[in-house]
Every structure is written in structure tokens, then in C-alpha cells.
PDB file of C-alpha atoms in Angstrom:
ATOM      1  CA  MET W 419     106.541  -6.688  -6.627  1.00 63.00           C
ATOM      2  CA  LYS W 420     103.534  -4.457  -5.956  1.00 71.00           C
ATOM      3  CA  ARG W 421     101.376  -6.679  -8.146  1.00 74.00           C
ATOM      4  CA  LYS W 422     102.282  -9.777  -6.131  1.00 83.00           C
ATOM      5  CA  SER W 423     101.646  -8.083  -2.795  1.00 86.00           C
ATOM      6  CA  PHE W 424      98.293  -6.774  -4.042  1.00 86.00           C
ATOM      7  CA  GLU W 425      97.390 -10.285  -5.189  1.00 89.00           C
ATOM      8  CA  LEU W 426      98.273 -11.725  -1.788  1.00 92.00           C
ATOM      9  CA  ALA W 427      96.369  -9.000   0.060  1.00 90.00           C
ATOM     10  CA  LEU W 428      93.261  -9.395  -2.099  1.00 91.00           C
ATOM     11  CA  SER W 429      93.436 -13.185  -1.762  1.00 94.00           C
ATOM     12  CA  GLY W 430      93.845 -12.926   2.000  1.00 94.00           C
ATOM     13  CA  ILE W 431      90.848 -10.642   2.369  1.00 94.00           C
ATOM     14  CA  ALA W 432      88.801 -12.876   0.078  1.00 95.00           C
ATOM     15  CA  SER W 433      89.872 -15.973   2.062  1.00 96.00           C
ATOM     16  CA  ALA W 434      88.800 -14.376   5.324  1.00 96.00           C
ATOM     17  CA  ILE W 435      85.402 -13.408   3.901  1.00 96.00           C
ATOM     18  CA  ALA W 436      84.852 -16.849   2.386  1.00 96.00           C
ATOM     19  CA  ALA W 437      85.979 -18.676   5.536  1.00 95.00           C
ATOM     20  CA  LEU W 438      83.670 -16.547   7.678  1.00 95.00           C
ATOM     21  CA  PHE W 439      80.593 -17.207   5.574  1.00 95.00           C
ATOM     22  CA  LEU W 440      81.379 -20.871   4.967  1.00 94.00           C
ATOM     23  CA  THR W 441      81.853 -21.421   8.695  1.00 93.00           C
ATOM     24  CA  LEU W 442      78.607 -19.615   9.500  1.00 93.00           C
ATOM     25  CA  GLY W 443      76.842 -21.610   6.802  1.00 91.00           C
ATOM     26  CA  THR W 444      78.074 -24.967   7.973  1.00 90.00           C
ATOM     27  CA  LEU W 445      77.374 -24.255  11.635  1.00 88.00           C
ATOM     28  CA  ASN W 446      73.893 -22.828  10.989  1.00 88.00           C
ATOM     29  CA  SER W 447      71.831 -24.739   8.433  1.00 83.00           C
ATOM     30  CA  TYR W 448      69.681 -21.680   7.674  1.00 90.00           C
ATOM     31  CA  LEU W 449      72.746 -19.857   6.363  1.00 91.00           C
ATOM     32  CA  LEU W 450      74.179 -22.762   4.373  1.00 89.00           C
ATOM     33  CA  MET W 451      73.260 -21.535   0.879  1.00 91.00           C
ATOM     34  CA  THR W 452      74.263 -17.995   1.841  1.00 93.00           C
ATOM     35  CA  GLY W 453      77.653 -19.352   2.869  1.00 93.00           C
ATOM     36  CA  TYR W 454      78.070 -21.052  -0.511  1.00 94.00           C
ATOM     37  CA  LEU W 455      77.022 -17.892  -2.331  1.00 94.00           C
ATOM     38  CA  PHE W 456      79.311 -15.509  -0.461  1.00 96.00           C
ATOM     39  CA  GLY W 457      82.127 -18.050  -0.530  1.00 95.00           C
ATOM     40  CA  THR W 458      81.778 -18.225  -4.308  1.00 95.00           C
ATOM     41  CA  PHE W 459      81.743 -14.424  -4.548  1.00 95.00           C
ATOM     42  CA  ALA W 460      84.882 -14.279  -2.426  1.00 95.00           C
ATOM     43  CA  VAL W 461      86.634 -16.692  -4.793  1.00 96.00           C
ATOM     44  CA  MET W 462      85.630 -14.321  -7.619  1.00 95.00           C
ATOM     45  CA  LEU W 463      87.414 -11.338  -6.036  1.00 94.00           C
ATOM     46  CA  PRO W 464      90.984 -12.188  -7.173  1.00 94.00           C
ATOM     47  CA  LEU W 465      89.666 -13.192 -10.593  1.00 94.00           C
ATOM     48  CA  ALA W 466      88.436  -9.634 -11.075  1.00 92.00           C
ATOM     49  CA  ARG W 467      92.077  -8.536 -11.306  1.00 91.00           C
ATOM     50  CA  GLN W 468      93.121 -11.580 -13.389  1.00 92.00           C
ATOM     51  CA  PHE W 469      94.711 -13.428 -10.476  1.00 93.00           C
ATOM     52  CA  PRO W 470      93.783 -17.102 -11.062  1.00 93.00           C
ATOM     53  CA  TRP W 471      96.462 -18.305  -8.615  1.00 93.00           C
ATOM     54  CA  GLY W 472      95.117 -15.876  -6.045  1.00 93.00           C
ATOM     55  CA  SER W 473      91.665 -17.304  -6.570  1.00 95.00           C
ATOM     56  CA  ALA W 474      93.003 -20.841  -6.159  1.00 94.00           C
ATOM     57  CA  MET W 475      94.729 -19.739  -2.950  1.00 95.00           C
ATOM     58  CA  THR W 476      91.442 -18.226  -1.778  1.00 96.00           C
ATOM     59  CA  TYR W 477      89.608 -21.498  -2.464  1.00 96.00           C
ATOM     60  CA  VAL W 478      92.152 -23.637  -0.623  1.00 96.00           C
ATOM     61  CA  ALA W 479      92.663 -21.238   2.286  1.00 96.00           C
ATOM     62  CA  SER W 480      88.965 -20.590   2.849  1.00 95.00           C
ATOM     63  CA  SER W 481      88.195 -24.310   2.745  1.00 94.00           C
ATOM     64  CA  LEU W 482      90.941 -25.122   5.252  1.00 94.00           C
ATOM     65  CA  LEU W 483      90.089 -22.171   7.506  1.00 94.00           C
ATOM     66  CA  SER W 484      86.399 -23.036   7.610  1.00 93.00           C
ATOM     67  CA  LEU W 485      87.300 -26.615   8.522  1.00 91.00           C
ATOM     68  CA  LEU W 486      89.649 -25.317  11.202  1.00 92.00           C
ATOM     69  CA  PHE W 487      87.022 -22.948  12.630  1.00 90.00           C
ATOM     70  CA  GLY W 488      84.575 -25.724  13.384  1.00 81.00           C
ATOM     71  CA  SER W 489      83.188 -27.042  10.135  1.00 79.00           C
ATOM     72  CA  ILE W 490      85.104 -30.298  10.413  1.00 84.00           C
ATOM     73  CA  GLY W 491      82.248 -31.732  12.442  1.00 83.00           C
ATOM     74  CA  TYR W 492      79.907 -30.814   9.591  1.00 83.00           C
ATOM     75  CA  PHE W 493      82.203 -31.716   6.718  1.00 84.00           C
ATOM     76  CA  TRP W 494      79.322 -33.029   4.635  1.00 85.00           C
ATOM     77  CA  ARG W 495      77.787 -29.535   4.621  1.00 87.00           C
ATOM     78  CA  LEU W 496      80.990 -28.147   3.127  1.00 90.00           C
ATOM     79  CA  LEU W 497      81.156 -30.872   0.454  1.00 89.00           C
ATOM     80  CA  PRO W 498      79.263 -28.953  -2.294  1.00 91.00           C
ATOM     81  CA  PHE W 499      81.596 -25.977  -1.952  1.00 93.00           C
ATOM     82  CA  LEU W 500      84.677 -28.204  -2.031  1.00 92.00           C
ATOM     83  CA  VAL W 501      83.503 -30.200  -5.033  1.00 92.00           C
ATOM     84  CA  PHE W 502      81.794 -27.559  -7.173  1.00 93.00           C
ATOM     85  CA  PHE W 503      80.911 -24.077  -5.935  1.00 94.00           C
ATOM     86  CA  GLY W 504      84.444 -23.039  -4.998  1.00 94.00           C
ATOM     87  CA  LEU W 505      86.001 -24.200  -8.274  1.00 94.00           C
ATOM     88  CA  HIS W 506      83.245 -23.075 -10.657  1.00 95.00           C
ATOM     89  CA  PRO W 507      84.351 -19.392 -10.862  1.00 95.00           C
ATOM     90  CA  VAL W 508      87.922 -20.447 -11.692  1.00 94.00           C
ATOM     91  CA  PHE W 509      86.653 -22.709 -14.469  1.00 94.00           C
ATOM     92  CA  ASN W 510      84.492 -19.857 -15.804  1.00 94.00           C
ATOM     93  CA  TYR W 511      87.520 -17.556 -15.760  1.00 94.00           C
ATOM     94  CA  PHE W 512      89.565 -19.948 -17.876  1.00 93.00           C
ATOM     95  CA  GLN W 513      86.614 -20.536 -20.167  1.00 93.00           C
ATOM     96  CA  VAL W 514      86.424 -16.812 -20.940  1.00 91.00           C
ATOM     97  CA  LYS W 515      90.178 -16.128 -20.868  1.00 90.00           C
ATOM     98  CA  LYS W 516      91.181 -19.027 -23.113  1.00 88.00           C
ATOM     99  CA  ARG W 517      88.047 -18.717 -25.292  1.00 86.00           C
ATOM    100  CA  TRP W 518      87.097 -22.340 -24.891  1.00 88.00           C
ATOM    101  CA  ASN W 519      84.066 -23.667 -26.734  1.00 88.00           C
ATOM    102  CA  ARG W 520      80.984 -22.529 -24.803  1.00 89.00           C
ATOM    103  CA  VAL W 521      78.867 -25.593 -25.606  1.00 92.00           C
ATOM    104  CA  VAL W 522      81.542 -28.079 -24.587  1.00 93.00           C
ATOM    105  CA  CYS W 523      82.269 -26.121 -21.414  1.00 93.00           C
ATOM    106  CA  PHE W 524      78.583 -25.963 -20.545  1.00 93.00           C
ATOM    107  CA  ILE W 525      78.224 -29.726 -20.985  1.00 93.00           C
ATOM    108  CA  VAL W 526      81.309 -30.392 -18.837  1.00 94.00           C
ATOM    109  CA  LYS W 527      80.118 -28.011 -16.113  1.00 95.00           C
ATOM    110  CA  ALA W 528      76.555 -29.379 -16.201  1.00 94.00           C
ATOM    111  CA  VAL W 529      77.797 -32.956 -15.798  1.00 94.00           C
ATOM    112  CA  TRP W 530      80.153 -31.769 -13.035  1.00 94.00           C
ATOM    113  CA  PHE W 531      77.191 -30.072 -11.293  1.00 95.00           C
ATOM    114  CA  ASP W 532      75.080 -33.218 -11.631  1.00 94.00           C
ATOM    115  CA  VAL W 533      77.870 -35.358 -10.198  1.00 93.00           C
ATOM    116  CA  MET W 534      78.093 -32.963  -7.239  1.00 92.00           C
ATOM    117  CA  LEU W 535      74.330 -33.218  -6.713  1.00 90.00           C
ATOM    118  CA  TYR W 536      74.533 -36.995  -6.895  1.00 89.00           C
ATOM    119  CA  LEU W 537      77.408 -37.090  -4.387  1.00 86.00           C
ATOM    120  CA  VAL W 538      75.438 -34.896  -2.010  1.00 85.00           C
ATOM    121  CA  TRP W 539      72.400 -37.134  -2.436  1.00 83.00           C
ATOM    122  CA  ARG W 540      74.377 -40.339  -2.063  1.00 80.00           C
ATOM    123  CA  PHE W 541      76.611 -39.425   0.869  1.00 76.00           C
ATOM    124  CA  VAL W 542      74.424 -36.932   2.713  1.00 72.00           C
ATOM    125  CA  PHE W 543      70.748 -37.521   2.134  1.00 72.00           C
ATOM    126  CA  GLY W 544      71.037 -41.131   0.993  1.00 65.00           C
ATOM    127  CA  MET W 545      72.425 -42.130   4.374  1.00 63.00           C
ATOM    128  CA  MET W 546      69.474 -40.492   6.116  1.00 64.00           C
ATOM    129  CA  THR W 547      66.753 -42.075   3.995  1.00 68.00           C
ATOM    130  CA  ASN W 548      65.974 -45.714   3.752  1.00 71.00           C
ATOM    131  CA  PHE W 549      63.777 -45.849   0.670  1.00 71.00           C
ATOM    132  CA  PRO W 550      65.228 -48.323  -1.853  1.00 72.00           C
ATOM    133  CA  VAL W 551      62.818 -47.168  -4.575  1.00 71.00           C
ATOM    134  CA  LEU W 552      63.849 -43.541  -4.113  1.00 74.00           C
ATOM    135  CA  ASP W 553      67.525 -44.493  -4.053  1.00 74.00           C
ATOM    136  CA  ALA W 554      67.136 -46.433  -7.294  1.00 78.00           C
ATOM    137  CA  TYR W 555      65.399 -43.640  -9.211  1.00 83.00           C
ATOM    138  CA  MET W 556      67.143 -40.592  -7.758  1.00 83.00           C
ATOM    139  CA  PRO W 557      69.922 -40.467 -10.391  1.00 83.00           C
ATOM    140  CA  TRP W 558      67.237 -40.405 -13.087  1.00 88.00           C
ATOM    141  CA  ILE W 559      65.678 -37.425 -11.316  1.00 88.00           C
ATOM    142  CA  ILE W 560      68.897 -35.597 -10.437  1.00 89.00           C
ATOM    143  CA  PHE W 561      70.498 -35.524 -13.879  1.00 90.00           C
ATOM    144  CA  PRO W 562      67.708 -33.901 -15.955  1.00 92.00           C
ATOM    145  CA  VAL W 563      66.607 -31.542 -13.174  1.00 92.00           C
ATOM    146  CA  GLY W 564      70.237 -30.646 -12.442  1.00 91.00           C
ATOM    147  CA  ILE W 565      70.873 -29.656 -16.048  1.00 90.00           C
ATOM    148  CA  LEU W 566      67.729 -27.521 -16.088  1.00 92.00           C
ATOM    149  CA  LEU W 567      68.757 -25.785 -12.863  1.00 93.00           C
ATOM    150  CA  PHE W 568      72.354 -25.359 -13.947  1.00 94.00           C
ATOM    151  CA  TYR W 569      71.680 -23.230 -17.029  1.00 93.00           C
ATOM    152  CA  PRO W 570      70.274 -20.210 -15.133  1.00 95.00           C
ATOM    153  CA  TYR W 571      72.848 -20.707 -12.354  1.00 94.00           C
ATOM    154  CA  ASP W 572      75.742 -20.614 -14.807  1.00 94.00           C
ATOM    155  CA  TYR W 573      74.343 -17.550 -16.555  1.00 95.00           C
ATOM    156  CA  MET W 574      73.907 -15.749 -13.242  1.00 95.00           C
ATOM    157  CA  MET W 575      77.460 -16.606 -12.162  1.00 95.00           C
ATOM    158  CA  PHE W 576      78.857 -15.012 -15.328  1.00 94.00           C
ATOM    159  CA  ARG W 577      76.777 -11.908 -14.605  1.00 95.00           C
ATOM    160  CA  CYS W 578      77.907 -11.884 -10.960  1.00 94.00           C
ATOM    161  CA  GLN W 579      81.536 -12.098 -12.065  1.00 94.00           C
ATOM    162  CA  MET W 580      80.990  -8.992 -14.192  1.00 94.00           C
ATOM    163  CA  SER W 581      79.523  -7.209 -11.151  1.00 93.00           C
ATOM    164  CA  VAL W 582      82.445  -8.261  -8.965  1.00 92.00           C
ATOM    165  CA  ASP W 583      84.832  -7.079 -11.694  1.00 92.00           C
ATOM    166  CA  ALA W 584      83.153  -3.654 -11.658  1.00 92.00           C
ATOM    167  CA  LEU W 585      83.370  -3.418  -7.862  1.00 89.00           C
ATOM    168  CA  VAL W 586      87.010  -4.500  -7.645  1.00 86.00           C
ATOM    169  CA  SER W 587      88.013  -2.136 -10.462  1.00 86.00           C
ATOM    170  CA  ARG W 588      87.209   0.732  -8.071  1.00 86.00           C
ATOM    171  CA  ILE W 589      90.002  -0.365  -5.712  1.00 77.00           C
ATOM    172  CA  ARG W 590      92.948   1.916  -6.242  1.00 71.00           C
ATOM    173  CA  ARG W 591      96.519   0.902  -5.532  1.00 61.00           C
ATOM    174  CA  ARG W 592      98.940   3.532  -4.330  1.00 57.00           C
TER     175      ARG W 592
END
């Protein structure tokens, strides 16, 4: 019973942190990437104690709370977190825990990242621009550049998860 209550408490704290930073990020465009980053770190908190369901609860609760706190008017700013950044740590957890093939997982995650970039381009920036030539060639730019950007991002997220694991391991239950 203590394990379940600790999981709920850690998930609740992580949800509050993620919702706060996601809301600040969506309401202030200067803090948008910071909101994604801290929201992703908050989703990593329950994973540090091997609570994948707690992490899923954190993702769902923080997304709904940030929408409730005013991000619904800027839903398109929250789209990258909903589609990719919030779920990426959970996928990494299962990749390590289940010992899935690293190359296959990297390809799946890189394509998933590129699809997210394309969705953001298509539904956010594509509606603001009216350049048919740019719209026609943007997928050919997004996919190779996205894969090149994703490799260091994925590596850094694995390293950040190890740092979060070290920080959360210091929390003592009584």
C-alpha cells in the first residue's frame, strides 16, 4: 500500500510541476521550449522509481491541467508535448526495461519525431505562411534535418533520465 501511495504522491507532484511549466510555456512564447523541457523532466520523475503508470498519469494529468489553466486558447503550442515530448520518456523507459533493439527503436523514434515536426509545420506554421514552393519542399527538409537533430536529443534524454534517477533515489520514504 505504501508503494502505491508513494507512486500517486510522486505522480501528483510531477503533474503539478509539468502543468505549471507547460502553462507558462504556452502562455509566454519565450518560455515555450523551457516548458517542454521541464514537462518532459517531470514525466521522468515517476520513471525514476519504475512507475510507468505513474508517468502515464503524469503525462495525462499535466496535459489536461495545462489546458484547463489557460492553454486551450493556445492548443497548437501544446501540440509537440502531446504528440512527442511527453511520451518520449515513457518509450525510452520501455526500451531500456524490455531491452528492445536499439537500432529499431531509434528508427521508430526518429520517424515519430519527424512526423511531429511535420505536424507542427503543417498545422502551425503552414497556416501562417503562404509560400507554395516552401510548402512543397518542407517535408524534404524536415525529415533529414529532423533525424540529424534527433540523435543528440535522444542521447541527452537518456542521460537526463539517469540524472533524474540519481536525484529521485535520494528521496527517502518513512
